[in-house]
PDB file of C-alpha atoms in Angstrom:
ATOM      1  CA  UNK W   1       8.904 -29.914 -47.833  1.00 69.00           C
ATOM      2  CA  UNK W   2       5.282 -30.205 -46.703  1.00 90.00           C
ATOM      3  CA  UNK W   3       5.551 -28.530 -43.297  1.00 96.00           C
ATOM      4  CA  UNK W   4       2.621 -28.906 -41.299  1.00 98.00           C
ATOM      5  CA  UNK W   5       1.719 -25.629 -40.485  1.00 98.00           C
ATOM      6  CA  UNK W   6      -1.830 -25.643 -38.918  1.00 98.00           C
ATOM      7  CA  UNK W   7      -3.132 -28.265 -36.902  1.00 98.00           C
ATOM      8  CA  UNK W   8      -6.396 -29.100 -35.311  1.00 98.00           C
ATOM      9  CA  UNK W   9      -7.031 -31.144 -32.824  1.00 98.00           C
ATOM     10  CA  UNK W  10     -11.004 -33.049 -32.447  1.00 98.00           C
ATOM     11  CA  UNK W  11     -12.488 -34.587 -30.136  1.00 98.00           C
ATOM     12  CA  UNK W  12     -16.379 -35.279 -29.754  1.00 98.00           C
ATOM     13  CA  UNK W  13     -16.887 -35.787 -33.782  1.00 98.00           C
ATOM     14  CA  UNK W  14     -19.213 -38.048 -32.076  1.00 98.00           C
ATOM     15  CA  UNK W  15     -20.947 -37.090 -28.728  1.00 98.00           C
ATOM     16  CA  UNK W  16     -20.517 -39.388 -26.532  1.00 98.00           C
ATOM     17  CA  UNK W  17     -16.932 -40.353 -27.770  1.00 98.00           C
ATOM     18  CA  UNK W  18     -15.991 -39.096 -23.981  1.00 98.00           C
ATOM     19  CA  UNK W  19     -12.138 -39.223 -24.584  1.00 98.00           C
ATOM     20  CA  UNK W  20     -11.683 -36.885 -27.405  1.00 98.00           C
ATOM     21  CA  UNK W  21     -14.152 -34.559 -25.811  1.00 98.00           C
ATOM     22  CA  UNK W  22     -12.936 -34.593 -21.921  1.00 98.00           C
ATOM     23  CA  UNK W  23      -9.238 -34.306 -23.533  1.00 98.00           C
ATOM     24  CA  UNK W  24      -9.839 -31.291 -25.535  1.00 98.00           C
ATOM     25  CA  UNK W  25     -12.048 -29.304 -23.126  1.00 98.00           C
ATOM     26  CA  UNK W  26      -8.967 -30.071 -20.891  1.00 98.00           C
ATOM     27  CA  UNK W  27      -6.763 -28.263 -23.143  1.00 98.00           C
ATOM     28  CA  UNK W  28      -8.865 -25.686 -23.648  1.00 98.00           C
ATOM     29  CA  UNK W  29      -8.948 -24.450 -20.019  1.00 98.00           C
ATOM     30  CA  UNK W  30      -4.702 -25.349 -20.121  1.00 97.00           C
ATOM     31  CA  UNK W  31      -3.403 -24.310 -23.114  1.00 97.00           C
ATOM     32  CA  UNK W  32      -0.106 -25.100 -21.067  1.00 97.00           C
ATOM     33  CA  UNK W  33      -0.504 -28.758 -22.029  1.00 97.00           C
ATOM     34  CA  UNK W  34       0.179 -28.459 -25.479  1.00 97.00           C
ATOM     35  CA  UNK W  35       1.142 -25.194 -26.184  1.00 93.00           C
ATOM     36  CA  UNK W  36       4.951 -25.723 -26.012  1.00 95.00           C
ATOM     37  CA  UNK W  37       4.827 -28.870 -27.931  1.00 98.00           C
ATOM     38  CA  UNK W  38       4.925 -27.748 -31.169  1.00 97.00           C
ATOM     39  CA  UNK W  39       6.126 -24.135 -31.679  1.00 97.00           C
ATOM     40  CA  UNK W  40       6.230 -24.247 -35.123  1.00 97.00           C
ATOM     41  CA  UNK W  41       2.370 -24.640 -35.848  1.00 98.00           C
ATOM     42  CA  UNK W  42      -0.620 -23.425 -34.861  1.00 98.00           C
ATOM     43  CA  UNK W  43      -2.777 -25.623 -33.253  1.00 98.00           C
ATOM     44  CA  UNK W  44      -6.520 -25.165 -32.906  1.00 98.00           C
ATOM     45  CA  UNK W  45      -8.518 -27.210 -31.017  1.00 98.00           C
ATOM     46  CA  UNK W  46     -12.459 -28.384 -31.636  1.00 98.00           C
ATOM     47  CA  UNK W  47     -15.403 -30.287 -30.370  1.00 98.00           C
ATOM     48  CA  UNK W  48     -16.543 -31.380 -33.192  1.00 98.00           C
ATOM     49  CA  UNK W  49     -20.505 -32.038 -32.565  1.00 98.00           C
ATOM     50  CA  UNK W  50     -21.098 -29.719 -29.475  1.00 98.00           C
ATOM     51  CA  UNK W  51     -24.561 -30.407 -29.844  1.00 98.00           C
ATOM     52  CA  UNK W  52     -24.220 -33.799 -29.304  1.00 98.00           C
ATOM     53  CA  UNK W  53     -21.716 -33.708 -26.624  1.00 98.00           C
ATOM     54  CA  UNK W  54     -25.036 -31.850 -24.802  1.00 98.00           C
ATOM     55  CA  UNK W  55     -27.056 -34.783 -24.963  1.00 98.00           C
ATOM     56  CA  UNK W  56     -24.260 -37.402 -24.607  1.00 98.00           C
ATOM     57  CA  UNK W  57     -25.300 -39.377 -27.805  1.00 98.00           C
ATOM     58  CA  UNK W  58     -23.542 -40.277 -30.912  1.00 98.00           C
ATOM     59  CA  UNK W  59     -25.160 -37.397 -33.098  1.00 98.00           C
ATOM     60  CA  UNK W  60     -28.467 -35.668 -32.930  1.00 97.00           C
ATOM     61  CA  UNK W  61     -29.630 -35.734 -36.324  1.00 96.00           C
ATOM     62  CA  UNK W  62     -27.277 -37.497 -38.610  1.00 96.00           C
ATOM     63  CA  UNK W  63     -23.966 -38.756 -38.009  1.00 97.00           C
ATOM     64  CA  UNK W  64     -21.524 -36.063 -38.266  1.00 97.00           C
ATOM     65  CA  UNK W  65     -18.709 -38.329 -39.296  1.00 98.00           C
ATOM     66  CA  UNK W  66     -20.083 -39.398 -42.593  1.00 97.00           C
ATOM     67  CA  UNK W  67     -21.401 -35.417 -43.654  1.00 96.00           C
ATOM     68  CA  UNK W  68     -18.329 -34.519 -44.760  1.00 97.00           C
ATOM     69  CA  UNK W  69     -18.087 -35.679 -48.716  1.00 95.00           C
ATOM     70  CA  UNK W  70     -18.044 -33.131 -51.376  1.00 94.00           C
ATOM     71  CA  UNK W  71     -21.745 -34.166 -52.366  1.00 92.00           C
ATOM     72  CA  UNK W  72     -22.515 -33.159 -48.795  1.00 92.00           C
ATOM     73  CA  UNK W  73     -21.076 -29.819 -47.964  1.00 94.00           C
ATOM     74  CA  UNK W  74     -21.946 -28.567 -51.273  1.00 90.00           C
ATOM     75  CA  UNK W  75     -25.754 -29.582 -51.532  1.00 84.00           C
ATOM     76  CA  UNK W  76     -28.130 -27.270 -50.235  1.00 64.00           C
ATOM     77  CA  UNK W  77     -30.618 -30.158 -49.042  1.00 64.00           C
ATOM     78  CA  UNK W  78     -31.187 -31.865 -45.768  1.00 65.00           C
ATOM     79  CA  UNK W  79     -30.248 -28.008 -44.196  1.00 76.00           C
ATOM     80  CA  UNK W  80     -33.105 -28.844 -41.589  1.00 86.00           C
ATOM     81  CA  UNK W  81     -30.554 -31.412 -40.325  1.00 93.00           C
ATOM     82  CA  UNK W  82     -28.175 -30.057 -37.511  1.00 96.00           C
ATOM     83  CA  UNK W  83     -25.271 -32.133 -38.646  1.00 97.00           C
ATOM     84  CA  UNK W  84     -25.046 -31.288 -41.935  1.00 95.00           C
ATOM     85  CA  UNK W  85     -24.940 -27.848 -41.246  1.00 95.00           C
ATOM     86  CA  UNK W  86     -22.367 -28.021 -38.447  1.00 97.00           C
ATOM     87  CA  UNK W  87     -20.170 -30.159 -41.361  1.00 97.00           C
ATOM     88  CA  UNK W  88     -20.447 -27.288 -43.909  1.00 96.00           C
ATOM     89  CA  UNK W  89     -19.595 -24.423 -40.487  1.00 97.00           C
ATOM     90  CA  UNK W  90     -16.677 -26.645 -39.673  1.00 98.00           C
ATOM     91  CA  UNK W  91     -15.769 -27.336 -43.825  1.00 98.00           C
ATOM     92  CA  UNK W  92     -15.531 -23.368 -43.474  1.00 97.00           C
ATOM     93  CA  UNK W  93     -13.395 -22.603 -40.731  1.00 98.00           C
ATOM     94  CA  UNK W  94     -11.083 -25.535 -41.219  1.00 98.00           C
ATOM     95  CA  UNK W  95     -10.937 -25.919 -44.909  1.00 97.00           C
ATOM     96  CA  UNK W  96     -12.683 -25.565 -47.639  1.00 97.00           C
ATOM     97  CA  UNK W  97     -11.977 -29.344 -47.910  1.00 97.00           C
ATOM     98  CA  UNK W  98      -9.425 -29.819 -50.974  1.00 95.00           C
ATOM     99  CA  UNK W  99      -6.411 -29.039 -51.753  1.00 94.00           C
ATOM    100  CA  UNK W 100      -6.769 -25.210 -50.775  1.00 95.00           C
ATOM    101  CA  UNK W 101      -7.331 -26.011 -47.390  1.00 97.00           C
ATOM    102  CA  UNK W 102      -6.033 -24.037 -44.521  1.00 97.00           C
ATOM    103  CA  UNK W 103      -5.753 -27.040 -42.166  1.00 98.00           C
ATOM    104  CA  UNK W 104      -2.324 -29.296 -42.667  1.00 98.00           C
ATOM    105  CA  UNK W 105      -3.126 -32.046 -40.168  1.00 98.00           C
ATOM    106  CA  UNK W 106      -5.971 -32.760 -38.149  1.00 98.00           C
ATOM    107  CA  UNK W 107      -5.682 -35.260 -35.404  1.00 98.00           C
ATOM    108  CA  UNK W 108      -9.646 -36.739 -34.596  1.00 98.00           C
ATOM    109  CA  UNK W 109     -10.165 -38.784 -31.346  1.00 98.00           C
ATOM    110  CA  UNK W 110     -12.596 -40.978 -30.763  1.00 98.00           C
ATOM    111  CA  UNK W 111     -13.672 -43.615 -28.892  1.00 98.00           C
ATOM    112  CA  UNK W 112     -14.469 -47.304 -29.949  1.00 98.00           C
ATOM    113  CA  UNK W 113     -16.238 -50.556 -28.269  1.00 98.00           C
ATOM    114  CA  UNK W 114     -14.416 -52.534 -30.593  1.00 98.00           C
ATOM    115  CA  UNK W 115     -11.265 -54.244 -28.672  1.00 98.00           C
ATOM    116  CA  UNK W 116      -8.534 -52.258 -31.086  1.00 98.00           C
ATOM    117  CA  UNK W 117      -6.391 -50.537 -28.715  1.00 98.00           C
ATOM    118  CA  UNK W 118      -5.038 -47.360 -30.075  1.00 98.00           C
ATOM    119  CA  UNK W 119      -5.757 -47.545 -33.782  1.00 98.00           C
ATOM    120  CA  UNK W 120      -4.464 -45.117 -35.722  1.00 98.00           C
ATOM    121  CA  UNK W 121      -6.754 -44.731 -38.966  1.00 98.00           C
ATOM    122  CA  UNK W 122      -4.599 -43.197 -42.255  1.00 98.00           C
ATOM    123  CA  UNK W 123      -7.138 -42.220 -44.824  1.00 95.00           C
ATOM    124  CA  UNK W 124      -4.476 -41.487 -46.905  1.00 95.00           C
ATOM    125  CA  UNK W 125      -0.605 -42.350 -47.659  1.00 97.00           C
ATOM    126  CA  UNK W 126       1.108 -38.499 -46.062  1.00 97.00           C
ATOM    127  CA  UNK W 127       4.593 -39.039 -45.969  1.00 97.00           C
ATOM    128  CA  UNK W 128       4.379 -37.130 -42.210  1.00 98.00           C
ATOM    129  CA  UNK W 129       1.371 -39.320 -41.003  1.00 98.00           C
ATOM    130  CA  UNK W 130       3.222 -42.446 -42.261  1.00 98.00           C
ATOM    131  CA  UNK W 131       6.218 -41.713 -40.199  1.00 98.00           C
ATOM    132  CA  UNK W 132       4.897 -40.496 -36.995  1.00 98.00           C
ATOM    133  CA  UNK W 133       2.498 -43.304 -36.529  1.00 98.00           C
ATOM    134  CA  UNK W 134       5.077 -46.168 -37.507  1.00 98.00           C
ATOM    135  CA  UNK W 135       7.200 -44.734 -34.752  1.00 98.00           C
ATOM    136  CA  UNK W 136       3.910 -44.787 -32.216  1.00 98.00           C
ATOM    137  CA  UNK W 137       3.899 -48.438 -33.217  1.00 98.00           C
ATOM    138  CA  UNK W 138       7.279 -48.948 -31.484  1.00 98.00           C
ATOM    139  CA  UNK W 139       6.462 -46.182 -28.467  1.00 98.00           C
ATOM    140  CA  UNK W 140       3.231 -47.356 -27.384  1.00 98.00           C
ATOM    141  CA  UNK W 141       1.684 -50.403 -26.335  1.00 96.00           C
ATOM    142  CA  UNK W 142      -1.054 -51.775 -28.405  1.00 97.00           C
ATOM    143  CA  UNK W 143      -0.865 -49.414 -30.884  1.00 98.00           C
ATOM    144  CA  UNK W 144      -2.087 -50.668 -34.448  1.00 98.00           C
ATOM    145  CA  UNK W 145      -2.250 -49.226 -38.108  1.00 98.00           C
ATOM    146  CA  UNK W 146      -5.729 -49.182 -40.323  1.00 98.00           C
ATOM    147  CA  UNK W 147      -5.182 -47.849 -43.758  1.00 98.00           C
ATOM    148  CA  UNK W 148      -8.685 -46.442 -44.930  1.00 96.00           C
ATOM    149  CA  UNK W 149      -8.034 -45.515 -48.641  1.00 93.00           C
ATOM    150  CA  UNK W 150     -10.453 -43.753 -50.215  1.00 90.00           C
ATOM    151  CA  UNK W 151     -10.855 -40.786 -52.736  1.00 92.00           C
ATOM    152  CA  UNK W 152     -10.596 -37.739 -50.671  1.00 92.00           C
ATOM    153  CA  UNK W 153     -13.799 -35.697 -52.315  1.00 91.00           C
ATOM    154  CA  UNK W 154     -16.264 -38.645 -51.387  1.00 94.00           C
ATOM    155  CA  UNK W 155     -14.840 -39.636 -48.404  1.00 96.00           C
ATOM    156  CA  UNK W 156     -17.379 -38.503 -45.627  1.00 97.00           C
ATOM    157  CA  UNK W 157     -15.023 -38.054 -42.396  1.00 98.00           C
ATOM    158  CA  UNK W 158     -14.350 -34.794 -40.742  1.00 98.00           C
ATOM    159  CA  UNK W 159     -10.327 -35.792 -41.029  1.00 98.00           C
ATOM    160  CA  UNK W 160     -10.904 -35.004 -44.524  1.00 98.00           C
ATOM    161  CA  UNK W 161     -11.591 -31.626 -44.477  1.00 98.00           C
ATOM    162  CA  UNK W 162      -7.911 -31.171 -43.402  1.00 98.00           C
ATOM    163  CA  UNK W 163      -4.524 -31.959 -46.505  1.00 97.00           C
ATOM    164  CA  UNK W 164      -3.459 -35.062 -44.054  1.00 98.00           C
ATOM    165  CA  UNK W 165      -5.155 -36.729 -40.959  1.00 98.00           C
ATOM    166  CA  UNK W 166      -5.043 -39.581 -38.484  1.00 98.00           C
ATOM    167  CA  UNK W 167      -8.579 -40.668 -36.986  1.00 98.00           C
ATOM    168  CA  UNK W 168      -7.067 -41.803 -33.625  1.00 98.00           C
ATOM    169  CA  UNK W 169      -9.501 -44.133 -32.529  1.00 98.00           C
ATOM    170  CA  UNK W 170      -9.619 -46.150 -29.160  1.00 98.00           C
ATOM    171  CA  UNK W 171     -10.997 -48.727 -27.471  1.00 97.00           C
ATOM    172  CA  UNK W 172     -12.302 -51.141 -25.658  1.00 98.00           C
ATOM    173  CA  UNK W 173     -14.499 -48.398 -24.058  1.00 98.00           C
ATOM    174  CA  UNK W 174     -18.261 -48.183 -23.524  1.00 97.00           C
ATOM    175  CA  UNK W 175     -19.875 -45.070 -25.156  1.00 98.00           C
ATOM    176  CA  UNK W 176     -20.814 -42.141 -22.692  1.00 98.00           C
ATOM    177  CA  UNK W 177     -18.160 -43.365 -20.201  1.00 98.00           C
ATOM    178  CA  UNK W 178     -14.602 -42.412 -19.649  1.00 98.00           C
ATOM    179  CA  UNK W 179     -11.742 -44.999 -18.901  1.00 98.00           C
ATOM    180  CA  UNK W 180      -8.612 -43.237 -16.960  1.00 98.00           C
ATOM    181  CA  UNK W 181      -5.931 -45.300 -18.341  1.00 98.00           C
ATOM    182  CA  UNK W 182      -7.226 -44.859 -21.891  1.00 98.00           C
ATOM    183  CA  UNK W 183      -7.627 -41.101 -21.117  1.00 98.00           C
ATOM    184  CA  UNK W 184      -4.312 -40.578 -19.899  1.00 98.00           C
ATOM    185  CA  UNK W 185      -2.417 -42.579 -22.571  1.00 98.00           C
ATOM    186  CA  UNK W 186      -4.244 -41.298 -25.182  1.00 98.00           C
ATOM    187  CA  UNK W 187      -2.992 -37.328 -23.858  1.00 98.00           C
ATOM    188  CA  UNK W 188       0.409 -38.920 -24.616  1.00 98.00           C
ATOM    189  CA  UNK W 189      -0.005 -40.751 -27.689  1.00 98.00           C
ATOM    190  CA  UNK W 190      -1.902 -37.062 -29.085  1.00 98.00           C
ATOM    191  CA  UNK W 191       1.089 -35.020 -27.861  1.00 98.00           C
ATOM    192  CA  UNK W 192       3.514 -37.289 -29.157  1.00 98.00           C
ATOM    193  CA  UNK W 193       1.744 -36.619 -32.531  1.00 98.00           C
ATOM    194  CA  UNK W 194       2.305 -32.912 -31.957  1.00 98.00           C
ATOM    195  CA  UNK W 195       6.416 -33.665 -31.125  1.00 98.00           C
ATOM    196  CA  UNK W 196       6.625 -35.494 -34.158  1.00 98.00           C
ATOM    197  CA  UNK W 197       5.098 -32.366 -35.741  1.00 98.00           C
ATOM    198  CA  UNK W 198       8.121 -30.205 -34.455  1.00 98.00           C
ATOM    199  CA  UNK W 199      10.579 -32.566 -35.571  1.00 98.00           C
ATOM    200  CA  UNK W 200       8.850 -32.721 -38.901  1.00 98.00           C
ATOM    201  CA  UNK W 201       9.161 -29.001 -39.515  1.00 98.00           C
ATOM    202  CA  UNK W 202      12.477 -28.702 -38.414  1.00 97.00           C
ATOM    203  CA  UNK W 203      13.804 -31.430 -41.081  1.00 97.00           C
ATOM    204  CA  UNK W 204      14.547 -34.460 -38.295  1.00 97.00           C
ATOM    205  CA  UNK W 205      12.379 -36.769 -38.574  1.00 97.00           C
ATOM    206  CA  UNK W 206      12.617 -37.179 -42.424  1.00 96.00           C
ATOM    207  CA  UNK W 207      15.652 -38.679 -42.037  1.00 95.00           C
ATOM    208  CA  UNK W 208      15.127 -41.347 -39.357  1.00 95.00           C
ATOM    209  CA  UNK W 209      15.469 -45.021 -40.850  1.00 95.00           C
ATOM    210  CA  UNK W 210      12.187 -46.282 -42.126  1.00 96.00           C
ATOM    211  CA  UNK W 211      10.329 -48.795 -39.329  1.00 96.00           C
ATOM    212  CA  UNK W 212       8.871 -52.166 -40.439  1.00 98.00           C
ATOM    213  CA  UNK W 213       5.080 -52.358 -39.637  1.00 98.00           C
ATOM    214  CA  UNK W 214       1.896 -53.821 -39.720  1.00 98.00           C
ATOM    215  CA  UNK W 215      -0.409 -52.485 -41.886  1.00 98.00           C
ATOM    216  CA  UNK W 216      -3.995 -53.458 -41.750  1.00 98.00           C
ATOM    217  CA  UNK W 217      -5.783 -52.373 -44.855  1.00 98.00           C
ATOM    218  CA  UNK W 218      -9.461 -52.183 -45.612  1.00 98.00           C
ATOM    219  CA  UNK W 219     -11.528 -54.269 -47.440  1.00 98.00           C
ATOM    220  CA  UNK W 220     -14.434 -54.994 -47.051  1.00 98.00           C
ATOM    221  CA  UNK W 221     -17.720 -54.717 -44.478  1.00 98.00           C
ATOM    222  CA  UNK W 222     -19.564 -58.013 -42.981  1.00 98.00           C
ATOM    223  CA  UNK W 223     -23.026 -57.438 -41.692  1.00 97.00           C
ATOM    224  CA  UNK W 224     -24.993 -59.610 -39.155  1.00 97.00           C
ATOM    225  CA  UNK W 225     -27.017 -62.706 -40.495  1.00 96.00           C
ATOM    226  CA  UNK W 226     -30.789 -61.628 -41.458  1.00 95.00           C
ATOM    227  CA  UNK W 227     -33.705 -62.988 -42.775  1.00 92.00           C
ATOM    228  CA  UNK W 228     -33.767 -63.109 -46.641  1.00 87.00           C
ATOM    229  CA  UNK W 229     -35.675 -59.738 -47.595  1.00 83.00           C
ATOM    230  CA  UNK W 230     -34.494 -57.523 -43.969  1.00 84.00           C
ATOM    231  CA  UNK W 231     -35.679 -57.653 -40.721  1.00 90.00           C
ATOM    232  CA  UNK W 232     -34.187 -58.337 -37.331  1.00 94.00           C
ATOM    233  CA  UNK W 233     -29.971 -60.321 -36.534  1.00 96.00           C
ATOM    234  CA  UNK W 234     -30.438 -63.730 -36.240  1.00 97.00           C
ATOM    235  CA  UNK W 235     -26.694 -63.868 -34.991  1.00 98.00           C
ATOM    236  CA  UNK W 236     -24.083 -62.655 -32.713  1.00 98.00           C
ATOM    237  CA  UNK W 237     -20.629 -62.697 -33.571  1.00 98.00           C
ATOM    238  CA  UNK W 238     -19.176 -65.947 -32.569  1.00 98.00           C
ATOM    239  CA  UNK W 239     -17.500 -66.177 -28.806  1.00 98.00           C
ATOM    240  CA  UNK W 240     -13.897 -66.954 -31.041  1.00 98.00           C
ATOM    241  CA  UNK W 241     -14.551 -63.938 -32.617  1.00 98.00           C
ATOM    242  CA  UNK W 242     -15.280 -61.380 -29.639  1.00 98.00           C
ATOM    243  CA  UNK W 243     -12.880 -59.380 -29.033  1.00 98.00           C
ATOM    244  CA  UNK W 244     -10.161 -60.313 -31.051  1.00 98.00           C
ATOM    245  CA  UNK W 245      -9.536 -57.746 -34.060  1.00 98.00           C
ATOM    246  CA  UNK W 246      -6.849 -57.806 -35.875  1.00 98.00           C
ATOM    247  CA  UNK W 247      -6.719 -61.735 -35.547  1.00 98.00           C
ATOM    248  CA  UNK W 248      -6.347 -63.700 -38.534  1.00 98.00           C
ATOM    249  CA  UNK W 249      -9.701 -65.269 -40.176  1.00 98.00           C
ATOM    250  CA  UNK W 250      -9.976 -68.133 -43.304  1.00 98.00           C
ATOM    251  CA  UNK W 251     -12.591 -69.715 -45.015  1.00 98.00           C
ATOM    252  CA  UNK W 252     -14.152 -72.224 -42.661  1.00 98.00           C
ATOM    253  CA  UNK W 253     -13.801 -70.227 -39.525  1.00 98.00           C
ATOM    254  CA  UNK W 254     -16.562 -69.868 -37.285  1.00 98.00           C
ATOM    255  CA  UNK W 255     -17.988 -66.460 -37.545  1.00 98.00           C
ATOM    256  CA  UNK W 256     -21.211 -65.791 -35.514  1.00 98.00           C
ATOM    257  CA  UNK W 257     -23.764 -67.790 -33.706  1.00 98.00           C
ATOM    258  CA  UNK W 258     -26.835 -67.925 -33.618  1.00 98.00           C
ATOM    259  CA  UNK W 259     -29.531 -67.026 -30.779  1.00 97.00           C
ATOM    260  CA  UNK W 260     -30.417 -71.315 -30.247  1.00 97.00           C
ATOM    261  CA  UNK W 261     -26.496 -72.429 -30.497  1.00 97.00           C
ATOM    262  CA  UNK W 262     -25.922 -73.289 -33.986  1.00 98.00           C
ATOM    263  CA  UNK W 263     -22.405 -71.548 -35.522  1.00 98.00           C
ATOM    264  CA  UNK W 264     -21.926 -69.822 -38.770  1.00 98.00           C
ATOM    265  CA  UNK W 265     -19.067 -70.347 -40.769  1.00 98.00           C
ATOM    266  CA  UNK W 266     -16.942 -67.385 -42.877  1.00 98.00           C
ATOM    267  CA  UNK W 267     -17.470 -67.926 -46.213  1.00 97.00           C
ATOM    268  CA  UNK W 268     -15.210 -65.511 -48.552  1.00 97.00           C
ATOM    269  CA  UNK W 269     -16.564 -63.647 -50.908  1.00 96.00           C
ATOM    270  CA  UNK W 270     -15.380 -62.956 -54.471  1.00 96.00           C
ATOM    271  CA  UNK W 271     -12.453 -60.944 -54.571  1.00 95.00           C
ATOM    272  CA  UNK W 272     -10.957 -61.829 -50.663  1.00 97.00           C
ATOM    273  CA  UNK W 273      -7.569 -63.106 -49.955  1.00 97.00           C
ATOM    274  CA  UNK W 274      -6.802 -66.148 -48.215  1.00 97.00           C
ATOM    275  CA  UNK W 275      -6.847 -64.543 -44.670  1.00 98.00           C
ATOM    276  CA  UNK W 276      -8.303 -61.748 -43.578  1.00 98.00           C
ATOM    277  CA  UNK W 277      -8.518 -59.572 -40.437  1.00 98.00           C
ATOM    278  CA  UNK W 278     -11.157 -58.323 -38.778  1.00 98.00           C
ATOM    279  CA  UNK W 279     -11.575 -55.216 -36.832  1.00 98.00           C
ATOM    280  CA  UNK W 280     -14.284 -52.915 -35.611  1.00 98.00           C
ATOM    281  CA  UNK W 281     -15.541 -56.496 -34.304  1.00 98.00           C
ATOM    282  CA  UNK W 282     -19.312 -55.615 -32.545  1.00 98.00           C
ATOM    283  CA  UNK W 283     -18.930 -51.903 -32.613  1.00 98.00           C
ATOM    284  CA  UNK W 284     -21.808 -51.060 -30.972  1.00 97.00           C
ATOM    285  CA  UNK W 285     -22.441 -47.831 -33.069  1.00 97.00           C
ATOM    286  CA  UNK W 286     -22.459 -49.881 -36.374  1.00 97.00           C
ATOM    287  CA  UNK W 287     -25.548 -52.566 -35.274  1.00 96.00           C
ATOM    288  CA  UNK W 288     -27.309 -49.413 -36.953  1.00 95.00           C
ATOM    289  CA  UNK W 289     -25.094 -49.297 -40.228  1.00 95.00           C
ATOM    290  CA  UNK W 290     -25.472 -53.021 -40.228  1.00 94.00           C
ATOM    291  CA  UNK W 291     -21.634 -53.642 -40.435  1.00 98.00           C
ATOM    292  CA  UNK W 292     -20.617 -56.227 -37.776  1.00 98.00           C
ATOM    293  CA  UNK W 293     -16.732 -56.050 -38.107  1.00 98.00           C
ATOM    294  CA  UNK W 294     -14.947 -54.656 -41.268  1.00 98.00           C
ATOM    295  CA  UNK W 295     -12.087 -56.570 -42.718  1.00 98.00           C
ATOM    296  CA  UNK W 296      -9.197 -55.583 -43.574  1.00 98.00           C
ATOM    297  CA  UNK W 297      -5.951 -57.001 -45.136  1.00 98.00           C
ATOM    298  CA  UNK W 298      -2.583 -57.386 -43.350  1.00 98.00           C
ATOM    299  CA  UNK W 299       0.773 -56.777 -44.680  1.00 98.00           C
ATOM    300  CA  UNK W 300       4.551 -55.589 -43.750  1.00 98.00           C
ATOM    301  CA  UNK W 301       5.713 -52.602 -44.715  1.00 98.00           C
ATOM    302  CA  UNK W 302       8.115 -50.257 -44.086  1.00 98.00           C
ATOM    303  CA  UNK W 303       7.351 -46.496 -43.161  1.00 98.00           C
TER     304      UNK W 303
END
């Protein structure tokens, strides 16, 4: 059985991701809150990007959450970059990311201004993180499934480092700000995780009755309207778009606006489905990736 023996806990992967980071600097000075939870692990807790915590931004060099690929820990360049040398520091104490890594689980909080509620981001199918997170689905209000699949070596988030993770990621909330409701349900939803841990280890929860969920899958990235060749948006996403991720979207459907009133239509690309579902809808971190929602694909399964 693949017990889940040590666990980390993240928050502040990204700086001014104020959930994550207020949460686990409050169990750092109570180990009380979580220290009885799970009995049969060890968990560790982290801020992940301490530096940027400081200076309440996203990251100070480079974004920490996309240094973690093989090609990135093991390359000796961009060194002069604080980032990639906190990824390798972490890569060491955590990992070394792979299948001889020390971590079982790591559970990574963060904060989105995307309206997604509590969405817990698989990178992977783990039997454990399956289970636990179909049952949050049914504990928890607005809770919602995003399966990121990717190959584990090139995938560039911390998570990774670890055998199994869930990116725990929550929103609406602005960036360098704290919301108390989201803060307190998002203590329970993380030591729920750690509960399901216990009952993992022990044998229990393997034999609950599969749950029926949503799963939202990913598929591909949309970026904002520019001028042929680069330069500045010429369009915001469209006010029957705002706000509503996870909401079903077809060819025809009006997709952003532009600046003088005129509306943009989705047009599929080669490859899409008949509906899609978009999520990370105006995330105000990605306007510098370029990526102004990611869609994903729905469908019903049972975990």
């Amino acid at each position: 059985m693949d017990l889940k023996k040590n666990i980390v806990v993240a928050g502040g992967t990204h700086g001014n991701e104020l959930t994550g980071v207020r949460l686990v600097k409050k169990w750092m000075e109570n180990p009380q809150c979580y220290n009885n939870l799970c009995p049969s692990a060890n968990v560790n807790l982290v801020i992940g990007n301490p530096e940027a915590v400081r200076i309440n931004r996203r990251y100070k060099d480079y974004d920490l959450n996309r240094a973690f690929s093989q090609t990135c820990l093991e390359t000796s360049e961009d060194s002069s970059l604080y980032e990639f040398r906190r990824a390798k520091e972490l890569n060491q104490i955590y990992g070394p990311k792979g299948p001889d890594s020390r971590t079982d689980l790591l559970l990574d909080i963060h904060n989105t201004g995307s309206n997604m509620g509590f969405c817990l981001i698989l990178s992977e199918r783990d039997p454990f993180c399956m289970r636990a997170s179909a049952i949050l689905t049914r504990e928890f209000k607005n809770v919602w499934i995003y399966l990121q699949p990717e190959e584990r070596s090139v995938s560039p988030y911390f998570g990774t480092v670890a055998r199994a993770d869930v990116c725990i990621e929550i929103g609406p909330q602005h960036h360098g700000t704290l919301n108390p409701f989201i803060f307190e349900e998002s203590e329970r939803l993380v030591k729920r995780y750690l509960e399901l841990v216990e009952e993992w280890n022990r044998g229990e929860l393997q034999k609950r009755s599969p749950i029926k969920v949503d799963v939202y899958t990913q598929h591909r990235d949309v970026g904002y309207p520019k001028p042929q060749g680069g330069g500045p948006i010429q369009a915001m996403i469209h006010p029957d778009v705002f706000g509503r991720d996870y909401r079903q979207m077809k060819a025809g459907d009006k997709i952003f606006r532009t600046f003088d009133g005129k509306d943009i239509l989705f047009e599929p690309a080669p490859g899409d489905p008949e509906f899609v579902y978009p999520i990370f809808i105006n995330e105000p971190a990605y306007y510098e990736k370029d990526i102004a929602m990611s869609l994903t694909v729905k469908t019903e399964e049972e975990w």
